[in-house]
């Protein structure tokens, strides 16, 4: 029974991480700049009790430079693919190679976010985990 609960929790956290990542990436396009990114994160954490919110924000601060570098790398890879496909000198082989770079950047970012979500879950009590991941 504990194994089923653990698997369910990991699945729920993974889904939450992917939803968080998708919303975060969408917000980056709509609201450029680090200030907007920070507001988005703070907004998601705003419903937590003060002590838990401080812990969560400390974790985000620890990972912030890595996350922003990975987000920028993913955006750059997407833009390079777009430019390559739209170029007069389009090459399928080059486009496929660039798609592989986009996939690698996506995987790297998703892994970092998913790890951060699990680290966040490790730091928060059950009530705060429930509050954060029910959104």
GROMACS .gro file of C-alpha atoms in nm, residues 62-119:
model
   58
   62UNK     CA    1   1.941   2.858  -0.480
   63UNK     CA    2   1.842   2.729  -0.823
   64UNK     CA    3   1.753   3.057  -0.992
   65UNK     CA    4   2.068   3.114  -1.198
   66UNK     CA    5   2.067   2.755  -1.323
   67UNK     CA    6   1.700   2.776  -1.417
   68UNK     CA    7   1.733   3.106  -1.600
   69UNK     CA    8   2.036   2.978  -1.792
   70UNK     CA    9   1.847   2.665  -1.892
   71UNK     CA   10   1.536   2.860  -1.990
   72UNK     CA   11   1.746   3.091  -2.205
   73UNK     CA   12   1.923   2.794  -2.366
   74UNK     CA   13   1.586   2.639  -2.452
   75UNK     CA   14   1.450   2.964  -2.593
   76UNK     CA   15   1.769   3.013  -2.798
   77UNK     CA   16   1.743   2.659  -2.932
   78UNK     CA   17   1.379   2.717  -3.032
   79UNK     CA   18   1.463   3.046  -3.203
   80UNK     CA   19   1.754   2.887  -3.389
   81UNK     CA   20   1.526   2.608  -3.510
   82UNK     CA   21   1.265   2.860  -3.622
   83UNK     CA   22   1.525   3.064  -3.808
   84UNK     CA   23   1.678   2.754  -3.965
   85UNK     CA   24   1.346   2.621  -4.094
   86UNK     CA   25   1.247   2.964  -4.226
   87UNK     CA   26   1.581   3.026  -4.391
   88UNK     CA   27   1.639   3.027  -4.764
   89UNK     CA   28   1.907   2.761  -4.714
   90UNK     CA   29   1.685   2.512  -4.531
   91UNK     CA   30   1.838   2.171  -4.472
   92UNK     CA   31   1.641   1.887  -4.320
   93UNK     CA   32   1.955   1.736  -4.169
   94UNK     CA   33   2.043   2.064  -3.997
   95UNK     CA   34   1.683   2.105  -3.880
   96UNK     CA   35   1.680   1.754  -3.733
   97UNK     CA   36   2.009   1.823  -3.556
   98UNK     CA   37   1.865   2.146  -3.415
   99UNK     CA   38   1.548   1.963  -3.306
  100UNK     CA   39   1.772   1.725  -3.113
  101UNK     CA   40   1.929   2.026  -2.939
  102UNK     CA   41   1.582   2.158  -2.854
  103UNK     CA   42   1.488   1.819  -2.708
  104UNK     CA   43   1.808   1.807  -2.505
  105UNK     CA   44   1.751   2.158  -2.368
  106UNK     CA   45   1.390   2.069  -2.286
  107UNK     CA   46   1.495   1.753  -2.105
  108UNK     CA   47   1.761   1.938  -1.907
  109UNK     CA   48   1.518   2.207  -1.797
  110UNK     CA   49   1.241   1.960  -1.714
  111UNK     CA   50   1.481   1.751  -1.508
  112UNK     CA   51   1.595   2.055  -1.312
  113UNK     CA   52   1.239   2.170  -1.245
  114UNK     CA   53   1.123   1.822  -1.151
  115UNK     CA   54   1.416   1.781  -0.912
  116UNK     CA   55   1.341   2.121  -0.762
  117UNK     CA   56   0.976   2.022  -0.711
  118UNK     CA   57   1.081   1.706  -0.528
  119UNK     CA   58   1.332   1.904  -0.321
   0.00000   0.00000   0.00000
